[in-house]
Structures are given as C-alpha cells and as structure tokens.
C-alpha cells in the first residue's frame, strides 16, 4: 500500500504514505495493481477506504492530502481522467460498481452498478463527449453508458446497450473511429460503438495487453509474442509479430518516445521502434 515520490535523477525518496493504513482499507486479495493518476499538482489513487476515503488526492510535491471522496471498496483498475457531458471527472471501478468523482474535490458525481463478485480490471474507455464504454471478464461483458446534465446541474446516467461479445478480463479495450477493439476472453474482437454489434472476432492472444498508437495497435500476447496490427472494422490487419518472452506475460506495455518497454514477472526488455 505504499505510495512514494522519488527524485527522478537520484532515486531519493521525497515523500511516502501507506494508503491502506491511511484509508483503513483491507488488502485486496490480489494486492494493489492500479497505477496512480497525476493531474497537474495532484496524485490520485484508488484506496477503497470507507468514510469518504475511497479515492484519495495527494499534493505531488509535498505529499499532503488534498481531497478524498467515496466509500466503496477498491478493485484492480486505475483511476481514469475524462470529460463527459462537459464535466471533467475521474472514473474508477469499485466493487460491483463504477463511480465518477469531481476532478478537484474527489466528491462522487454519480455511480452505477457494474460487474458481479469477480474482479474488475480493465479501465473504462472514452467513446464520445457523453459516452463511456465498460467491460469486464468472468462472464460480465460490456456496457455503453451515456451521461447527460440535468437542468439542476446533476449528472444523469443511462445504459445505451449491453453485450456479451467483449469481455475484457485484464487488458484495456481501445476506441478508434467509431469502433472498439479488445480481447474478448483472450480473442481479439471488434465492436461497433454505436450499437454494440460485433464486426469480427479472431486471433487467440490469451490475456495479454494492448496499446493504441495512432492507427496502429501493439498487442503483447499472453505467450510473450508482440504483435503489431492495423485494425479496421474489416479485420485485425496483422503487420508483424516478434517473440519477446517465453513465459506468461500479463503486464501492460509502455511507450516513451520511440522506446517500447515490455516486461513480465521474470524479465524486461526495451525496443527502439522505427519512426515515420
């Protein structure tokens, strides 16, 4: 549960706090896996504490608590900054629900049931100025929500469609040009964001991780293969494939400039990508 700020050049610890002790939350069965979210001078984490300590905001430089909100147990995804219905907000999955928090005060703007008793891992995905896509594995499936602002200023939420055709267990789906791409229990699938209809489903990649880079989709398969695709509504459009690891690989991949960083629980690698 330790959240720590380190000096980038020296590695010196600047400040730290144990968010589980602070929020009086128990340790989740699979530990804490969500990444901190940095917005300007704020560091936001999902702690899962009760009594208004589900989402915590700390000052980036000093480690001072700035705000907190919500009282729901944490899940395994990360806080997600977006803007819906003209309102900047932070979305986070909690146990059996999704909640939205004010991006400055951390207070709950809206929440809605989602999921069952099993973990929620994949992040929500922004689809339009007032729509967000949710997905989970373990038989849950997907749902598209529409958020609107009432005359009172309160945010209202309605379900546009639900589908069992994209069950994202670990990896985050991606959205591009009206279509959603993601691993449906390990098989790459494409959904039309308008109505949830499935355009195609092919290619077994296991519970890997993907990253959208412009029009290209980098997919690290569970078996350690790195796959480059140009997905469209007509098909996955595989361009290249490289065997990187020989062991099970569930970790997200990261891109810094032209450097691609990949890892699993045994080893890590860095590749320099061609720039066009």
mmCIF file of C-alpha atoms in Angstrom:
data_model
loop_
_atom_site.group_PDB
_atom_site.id
_atom_site.type_symbol
_atom_site.label_atom_id
_atom_site.label_comp_id
_atom_site.label_asym_id
_atom_site.label_seq_id
_atom_site.Cartn_x
_atom_site.Cartn_y
_atom_site.Cartn_z
ATOM 1 C CA UNK A 1 0.000 0.000 0.000
ATOM 2 C CA UNK A 2 2.970 2.364 -0.143
ATOM 3 C CA UNK A 3 2.658 5.424 -2.385
ATOM 4 C CA UNK A 4 6.043 7.094 -2.783
ATOM 5 C CA UNK A 5 7.512 10.021 -4.712
ATOM 6 C CA UNK A 6 11.132 9.622 -5.813
ATOM 7 C CA UNK A 7 13.614 12.059 -7.330
ATOM 8 C CA UNK A 8 13.896 11.071 -11.000
ATOM 9 C CA UNK A 9 17.659 11.616 -11.255
ATOM 10 C CA UNK A 10 18.831 10.236 -7.902
ATOM 11 C CA UNK A 11 16.052 7.897 -6.800
ATOM 12 C CA UNK A 12 15.947 9.679 -3.434
ATOM 13 C CA UNK A 13 12.649 9.297 -1.588
ATOM 14 C CA UNK A 14 10.871 12.653 -1.389
ATOM 15 C CA UNK A 15 7.777 11.542 0.490
ATOM 16 C CA UNK A 16 5.657 8.473 1.039
ATOM 17 C CA UNK A 17 2.483 7.267 2.690
ATOM 18 C CA UNK A 18 0.744 3.945 3.138
ATOM 19 C CA UNK A 19 -2.647 4.474 1.517
ATOM 20 C CA UNK A 20 -4.166 1.325 3.032
ATOM 21 C CA UNK A 21 -3.242 2.390 6.562
ATOM 22 C CA UNK A 22 -4.457 5.918 5.889
ATOM 23 C CA UNK A 23 -7.793 4.806 4.427
ATOM 24 C CA UNK A 24 -8.215 1.937 6.914
ATOM 25 C CA UNK A 25 -8.854 -0.388 3.973
ATOM 26 C CA UNK A 26 -8.032 -4.072 3.839
ATOM 27 C CA UNK A 27 -5.509 -5.524 1.401
ATOM 28 C CA UNK A 28 -7.333 -6.766 -1.748
ATOM 29 C CA UNK A 29 -6.967 -10.487 -2.475
ATOM 30 C CA UNK A 30 -4.567 -9.818 -5.366
ATOM 31 C CA UNK A 31 -2.920 -6.748 -3.856
ATOM 32 C CA UNK A 32 -2.958 -3.201 -5.231
ATOM 33 C CA UNK A 33 -2.499 -3.120 -9.009
ATOM 34 C CA UNK A 34 -3.891 0.272 -10.036
ATOM 35 C CA UNK A 35 -1.499 3.000 -11.186
ATOM 36 C CA UNK A 36 -1.512 6.499 -9.639
ATOM 37 C CA UNK A 37 -3.024 9.227 -11.829
ATOM 38 C CA UNK A 38 -1.166 12.556 -11.968
ATOM 39 C CA UNK A 39 -3.130 15.715 -12.852
ATOM 40 C CA UNK A 40 -1.124 18.934 -12.555
ATOM 41 C CA UNK A 41 -0.018 19.010 -8.893
ATOM 42 C CA UNK A 42 -2.302 16.167 -7.756
ATOM 43 C CA UNK A 43 -1.665 12.434 -7.402
ATOM 44 C CA UNK A 44 -4.869 10.384 -7.388
ATOM 45 C CA UNK A 45 -5.106 6.791 -6.150
ATOM 46 C CA UNK A 46 -7.888 4.292 -5.601
ATOM 47 C CA UNK A 47 -7.640 3.223 -1.949
ATOM 48 C CA UNK A 48 -11.009 1.605 -1.280
ATOM 49 C CA UNK A 49 -11.486 3.104 2.168
ATOM 50 C CA UNK A 50 -14.803 3.816 3.836
ATOM 51 C CA UNK A 51 -15.996 7.090 5.331
ATOM 52 C CA UNK A 52 -15.092 9.186 2.302
ATOM 53 C CA UNK A 53 -11.680 7.608 1.646
ATOM 54 C CA UNK A 54 -12.255 5.521 -1.463
ATOM 55 C CA UNK A 55 -10.494 7.950 -3.845
ATOM 56 C CA UNK A 56 -7.567 9.945 -2.447
ATOM 57 C CA UNK A 57 -5.780 13.019 -3.823
ATOM 58 C CA UNK A 58 -2.294 13.958 -2.633
ATOM 59 C CA UNK A 59 -0.151 17.010 -3.385
ATOM 60 C CA UNK A 60 2.546 15.946 -5.842
ATOM 61 C CA UNK A 61 5.387 17.911 -4.247
ATOM 62 C CA UNK A 62 4.619 17.691 -0.541
ATOM 63 C CA UNK A 63 2.575 14.506 -0.129
ATOM 64 C CA UNK A 64 -0.132 16.450 1.688
ATOM 65 C CA UNK A 65 -3.692 15.112 1.412
ATOM 66 C CA UNK A 66 -5.762 17.491 -0.732
ATOM 67 C CA UNK A 67 -9.124 15.745 -1.033
ATOM 68 C CA UNK A 68 -10.922 12.437 -0.721
ATOM 69 C CA UNK A 69 -14.314 11.024 -1.632
ATOM 70 C CA UNK A 70 -16.455 7.927 -1.921
ATOM 71 C CA UNK A 71 -16.768 4.983 0.453
ATOM 72 C CA UNK A 72 -16.597 1.927 -1.817
ATOM 73 C CA UNK A 73 -14.131 -0.980 -1.789
ATOM 74 C CA UNK A 74 -11.378 -0.848 -4.411
ATOM 75 C CA UNK A 75 -10.944 -3.030 -7.472
ATOM 76 C CA UNK A 76 -7.882 -3.591 -9.675
ATOM 77 C CA UNK A 77 -8.105 -0.922 -12.388
ATOM 78 C CA UNK A 78 -6.658 2.603 -12.274
ATOM 79 C CA UNK A 79 -8.361 5.998 -11.835
ATOM 80 C CA UNK A 80 -9.220 7.366 -15.287
ATOM 81 C CA UNK A 81 -9.488 11.074 -16.160
ATOM 82 C CA UNK A 82 -12.020 12.047 -18.807
ATOM 83 C CA UNK A 83 -14.644 14.665 -19.648
ATOM 84 C CA UNK A 84 -18.289 13.661 -20.053
ATOM 85 C CA UNK A 85 -21.261 15.980 -20.601
ATOM 86 C CA UNK A 86 -18.807 18.883 -20.374
ATOM 87 C CA UNK A 87 -17.674 17.947 -16.860
ATOM 88 C CA UNK A 88 -14.065 16.853 -16.113
ATOM 89 C CA UNK A 89 -14.272 13.765 -13.914
ATOM 90 C CA UNK A 90 -12.331 10.786 -12.638
ATOM 91 C CA UNK A 91 -13.828 7.354 -13.210
ATOM 92 C CA UNK A 92 -12.913 4.345 -11.120
ATOM 93 C CA UNK A 93 -14.170 0.800 -10.762
ATOM 94 C CA UNK A 94 -15.138 -0.194 -7.243
ATOM 95 C CA UNK A 95 -16.508 -3.500 -6.017
ATOM 96 C CA UNK A 96 -19.533 -4.199 -8.267
ATOM 97 C CA UNK A 97 -19.841 -0.580 -9.432
ATOM 98 C CA UNK A 98 -18.335 2.281 -11.376
ATOM 99 C CA UNK A 99 -18.149 5.716 -9.782
ATOM 100 C CA UNK A 100 -17.382 9.200 -11.067
ATOM 101 C CA UNK A 101 -15.584 11.769 -8.935
ATOM 102 C CA UNK A 102 -15.054 15.506 -9.258
ATOM 103 C CA UNK A 103 -11.527 16.004 -10.603
ATOM 104 C CA UNK A 104 -10.723 18.650 -7.954
ATOM 105 C CA UNK A 105 -12.755 17.808 -4.837
ATOM 106 C CA UNK A 106 -12.904 13.986 -5.285
ATOM 107 C CA UNK A 107 -16.589 14.044 -4.344
ATOM 108 C CA UNK A 108 -18.837 11.465 -6.021
ATOM 109 C CA UNK A 109 -20.726 12.837 -9.048
ATOM 110 C CA UNK A 110 -22.512 9.595 -9.937
ATOM 111 C CA UNK A 111 -22.205 5.848 -9.550
ATOM 112 C CA UNK A 112 -23.818 2.825 -11.145
ATOM 113 C CA UNK A 113 -23.778 -0.950 -10.525
ATOM 114 C CA UNK A 114 -21.473 -2.948 -12.802
ATOM 115 C CA UNK A 115 -19.960 -6.407 -12.558
ATOM 116 C CA UNK A 116 -20.501 -9.319 -10.210
ATOM 117 C CA UNK A 117 -18.401 -10.758 -7.381
ATOM 118 C CA UNK A 118 -15.298 -11.179 -9.553
ATOM 119 C CA UNK A 119 -12.524 -8.581 -10.111
ATOM 120 C CA UNK A 120 -12.893 -5.537 -12.375
ATOM 121 C CA UNK A 121 -9.524 -4.919 -14.017
ATOM 122 C CA UNK A 122 -9.872 -3.199 -17.427
ATOM 123 C CA UNK A 123 -10.243 0.586 -17.395
ATOM 124 C CA UNK A 124 -13.297 2.438 -18.757
ATOM 125 C CA UNK A 125 -12.880 3.755 -22.319
ATOM 126 C CA UNK A 126 -13.972 7.214 -23.528
ATOM 127 C CA UNK A 127 -16.116 6.901 -26.666
ATOM 128 C CA UNK A 128 -17.629 10.367 -27.185
ATOM 129 C CA UNK A 129 -18.292 13.633 -25.368
ATOM 130 C CA UNK A 130 -21.070 11.970 -23.374
ATOM 131 C CA UNK A 131 -20.462 8.210 -23.672
ATOM 132 C CA UNK A 132 -18.124 5.766 -21.947
ATOM 133 C CA UNK A 133 -17.558 2.047 -22.543
ATOM 134 C CA UNK A 134 -17.196 -0.513 -19.739
ATOM 135 C CA UNK A 135 -16.072 -4.121 -19.985
ATOM 136 C CA UNK A 136 -15.141 -6.983 -17.657
ATOM 137 C CA UNK A 137 -14.358 -10.673 -17.850
ATOM 138 C CA UNK A 138 -15.750 -13.567 -15.825
ATOM 139 C CA UNK A 139 -18.895 -13.583 -17.964
ATOM 140 C CA UNK A 140 -19.817 -9.940 -17.261
ATOM 141 C CA UNK A 141 -19.440 -8.476 -20.768
ATOM 142 C CA UNK A 142 -19.725 -4.854 -21.855
ATOM 143 C CA UNK A 143 -21.978 -1.831 -21.461
ATOM 144 C CA UNK A 144 -22.081 1.620 -23.055
ATOM 145 C CA UNK A 145 -23.215 4.432 -20.758
ATOM 146 C CA UNK A 146 -24.488 7.875 -21.736
ATOM 147 C CA UNK A 147 -24.059 10.777 -19.322
ATOM 148 C CA UNK A 148 -26.160 13.942 -19.517
ATOM 149 C CA UNK A 149 -26.558 17.058 -17.419
ATOM 150 C CA UNK A 150 -29.970 17.707 -15.848
ATOM 151 C CA UNK A 151 -31.394 21.252 -15.532
ATOM 152 C CA UNK A 152 -30.325 21.147 -11.881
ATOM 153 C CA UNK A 153 -26.728 20.556 -12.964
ATOM 154 C CA UNK A 154 -26.642 16.997 -11.654
ATOM 155 C CA UNK A 155 -25.286 14.302 -13.951
ATOM 156 C CA UNK A 156 -27.652 11.565 -15.083
ATOM 157 C CA UNK A 157 -26.611 8.167 -16.452
ATOM 158 C CA UNK A 158 -28.428 5.744 -18.741
ATOM 159 C CA UNK A 159 -27.458 2.496 -20.423
ATOM 160 C CA UNK A 160 -27.310 2.656 -24.237
ATOM 161 C CA UNK A 161 -26.581 -1.026 -24.842
ATOM 162 C CA UNK A 162 -25.111 -4.136 -23.231
ATOM 163 C CA UNK A 163 -23.266 -7.017 -24.878
ATOM 164 C CA UNK A 164 -21.558 -10.306 -24.025
ATOM 165 C CA UNK A 165 -19.352 -10.006 -27.129
ATOM 166 C CA UNK A 166 -16.414 -8.231 -25.480
ATOM 167 C CA UNK A 167 -15.401 -9.495 -22.046
ATOM 168 C CA UNK A 168 -12.142 -7.708 -21.186
ATOM 169 C CA UNK A 169 -10.605 -9.636 -18.308
ATOM 170 C CA UNK A 170 -7.201 -7.948 -17.864
ATOM 171 C CA UNK A 171 -6.469 -5.726 -20.881
ATOM 172 C CA UNK A 172 -7.923 -2.306 -21.642
ATOM 173 C CA UNK A 173 -10.002 -2.104 -24.841
ATOM 174 C CA UNK A 174 -9.287 0.815 -27.192
ATOM 175 C CA UNK A 175 -11.552 3.080 -29.259
ATOM 176 C CA UNK A 176 -10.826 4.468 -32.732
ATOM 177 C CA UNK A 177 -13.041 5.937 -35.456
ATOM 178 C CA UNK A 178 -16.330 4.634 -34.069
ATOM 179 C CA UNK A 179 -15.165 1.103 -33.227
ATOM 180 C CA UNK A 180 -13.943 -0.643 -30.079
ATOM 181 C CA UNK A 181 -11.137 -3.211 -30.196
ATOM 182 C CA UNK A 182 -10.197 -5.516 -27.346
ATOM 183 C CA UNK A 183 -9.590 -9.039 -26.119
ATOM 184 C CA UNK A 184 -12.806 -10.957 -25.569
ATOM 185 C CA UNK A 185 -11.627 -13.583 -23.070
ATOM 186 C CA UNK A 186 -8.353 -13.764 -24.990
ATOM 187 C CA UNK A 187 -9.636 -13.458 -28.580
ATOM 188 C CA UNK A 188 -9.317 -10.110 -30.379
ATOM 189 C CA UNK A 189 -12.723 -8.646 -31.262
ATOM 190 C CA UNK A 190 -14.203 -5.509 -32.836
ATOM 191 C CA UNK A 191 -17.495 -3.921 -31.757
ATOM 192 C CA UNK A 192 -19.418 -1.080 -33.368
ATOM 193 C CA UNK A 193 -19.644 1.558 -30.625
ATOM 194 C CA UNK A 194 -22.992 2.709 -31.963
ATOM 195 C CA UNK A 195 -24.977 -0.427 -31.150
ATOM 196 C CA UNK A 196 -22.554 -2.998 -29.713
ATOM 197 C CA UNK A 197 -22.740 -5.306 -32.721
ATOM 198 C CA UNK A 198 -19.672 -7.451 -33.343
ATOM 199 C CA UNK A 199 -17.870 -6.897 -36.645
ATOM 200 C CA UNK A 200 -15.332 -9.690 -36.240
ATOM 201 C CA UNK A 201 -13.573 -11.912 -33.701
ATOM 202 C CA UNK A 202 -10.321 -13.731 -34.495
ATOM 203 C CA UNK A 203 -6.800 -14.348 -33.241
ATOM 204 C CA UNK A 204 -6.114 -16.036 -29.910
ATOM 205 C CA UNK A 205 -3.759 -13.907 -27.812
ATOM 206 C CA UNK A 206 -4.661 -15.002 -24.295
ATOM 207 C CA UNK A 207 -4.935 -12.423 -21.544
ATOM 208 C CA UNK A 208 -2.374 -10.040 -22.994
ATOM 209 C CA UNK A 209 -2.178 -6.249 -23.086
ATOM 210 C CA UNK A 210 -2.652 -3.747 -25.904
ATOM 211 C CA UNK A 211 -1.635 -0.178 -26.681
ATOM 212 C CA UNK A 212 -3.129 2.079 -29.370
ATOM 213 C CA UNK A 213 -0.521 4.217 -31.184
ATOM 214 C CA UNK A 214 -2.263 6.377 -33.771
ATOM 215 C CA UNK A 215 -3.853 3.924 -36.199
ATOM 216 C CA UNK A 216 -1.680 1.019 -35.041
ATOM 217 C CA UNK A 217 -2.372 -1.407 -32.211
ATOM 218 C CA UNK A 218 0.502 -3.079 -30.348
ATOM 219 C CA UNK A 219 -0.554 -6.250 -28.588
ATOM 220 C CA UNK A 220 1.598 -8.184 -26.134
ATOM 221 C CA UNK A 221 0.090 -11.661 -26.123
ATOM 222 C CA UNK A 222 -0.011 -13.812 -23.014
ATOM 223 C CA UNK A 223 2.538 -16.194 -24.574
ATOM 224 C CA UNK A 224 5.139 -13.401 -24.868
ATOM 225 C CA UNK A 225 4.625 -12.556 -28.552
ATOM 226 C CA UNK A 226 4.495 -8.898 -29.554
ATOM 227 C CA UNK A 227 2.010 -8.370 -32.385
ATOM 228 C CA UNK A 228 1.648 -5.205 -34.493
ATOM 229 C CA UNK A 229 -1.779 -4.674 -36.065
ATOM 230 C CA UNK A 230 -3.667 -2.087 -38.091
ATOM 231 C CA UNK A 231 -7.213 -2.988 -37.036
ATOM 232 C CA UNK A 232 -10.253 -1.845 -39.015
ATOM 233 C CA UNK A 233 -13.922 -2.907 -38.996
ATOM 234 C CA UNK A 234 -12.966 -5.387 -41.741
ATOM 235 C CA UNK A 235 -10.334 -7.300 -39.757
ATOM 236 C CA UNK A 236 -7.361 -7.239 -37.372
ATOM 237 C CA UNK A 237 -4.800 -6.375 -40.060
ATOM 238 C CA UNK A 238 -1.732 -8.087 -38.618
ATOM 239 C CA UNK A 239 1.506 -6.454 -39.842
ATOM 240 C CA UNK A 240 4.284 -8.112 -37.845
ATOM 241 C CA UNK A 241 4.994 -10.494 -34.983
ATOM 242 C CA UNK A 242 8.007 -10.916 -32.682
ATOM 243 C CA UNK A 243 8.659 -13.464 -29.934
ATOM 244 C CA UNK A 244 9.845 -11.480 -26.903
ATOM 245 C CA UNK A 245 9.329 -13.720 -23.855
ATOM 246 C CA UNK A 246 8.835 -17.438 -23.326
ATOM 247 C CA UNK A 247 6.886 -17.147 -20.048
ATOM 248 C CA UNK A 248 3.371 -15.979 -19.249
ATOM 249 C CA UNK A 249 3.076 -12.221 -19.789
ATOM 250 C CA UNK A 250 0.218 -10.216 -18.300
ATOM 251 C CA UNK A 251 1.927 -6.867 -17.682
ATOM 252 C CA UNK A 252 0.880 -3.687 -19.521
ATOM 253 C CA UNK A 253 3.296 -2.315 -22.116
ATOM 254 C CA UNK A 254 4.572 1.270 -22.179
ATOM 255 C CA UNK A 255 5.842 3.642 -24.857
ATOM 256 C CA UNK A 256 8.262 6.522 -24.147
ATOM 257 C CA UNK A 257 9.126 8.367 -27.348
ATOM 258 C CA UNK A 258 10.368 5.651 -29.703
ATOM 259 C CA UNK A 259 11.220 3.244 -26.860
ATOM 260 C CA UNK A 260 8.860 0.342 -26.178
ATOM 261 C CA UNK A 261 9.104 -1.165 -22.682
ATOM 262 C CA UNK A 262 7.752 -4.665 -22.053
ATOM 263 C CA UNK A 263 8.019 -6.993 -19.059
ATOM 264 C CA UNK A 264 6.561 -9.927 -17.197
ATOM 265 C CA UNK A 265 7.250 -11.244 -13.694
ATOM 266 C CA UNK A 266 10.636 -12.666 -14.746
ATOM 267 C CA UNK A 267 12.302 -10.313 -17.224
ATOM 268 C CA UNK A 268 12.036 -6.994 -19.049
ATOM 269 C CA UNK A 269 13.076 -5.697 -22.465
ATOM 270 C CA UNK A 270 13.287 -2.380 -24.297
ATOM 271 C CA UNK A 271 12.933 -1.990 -28.074
ATOM 272 C CA UNK A 272 13.542 1.064 -30.233
ATOM 273 C CA UNK A 273 10.709 1.428 -32.727
ATOM 274 C CA UNK A 274 11.100 2.891 -36.221
ATOM 275 C CA UNK A 275 9.772 6.428 -36.575
ATOM 276 C CA UNK A 276 7.975 7.515 -39.714
#
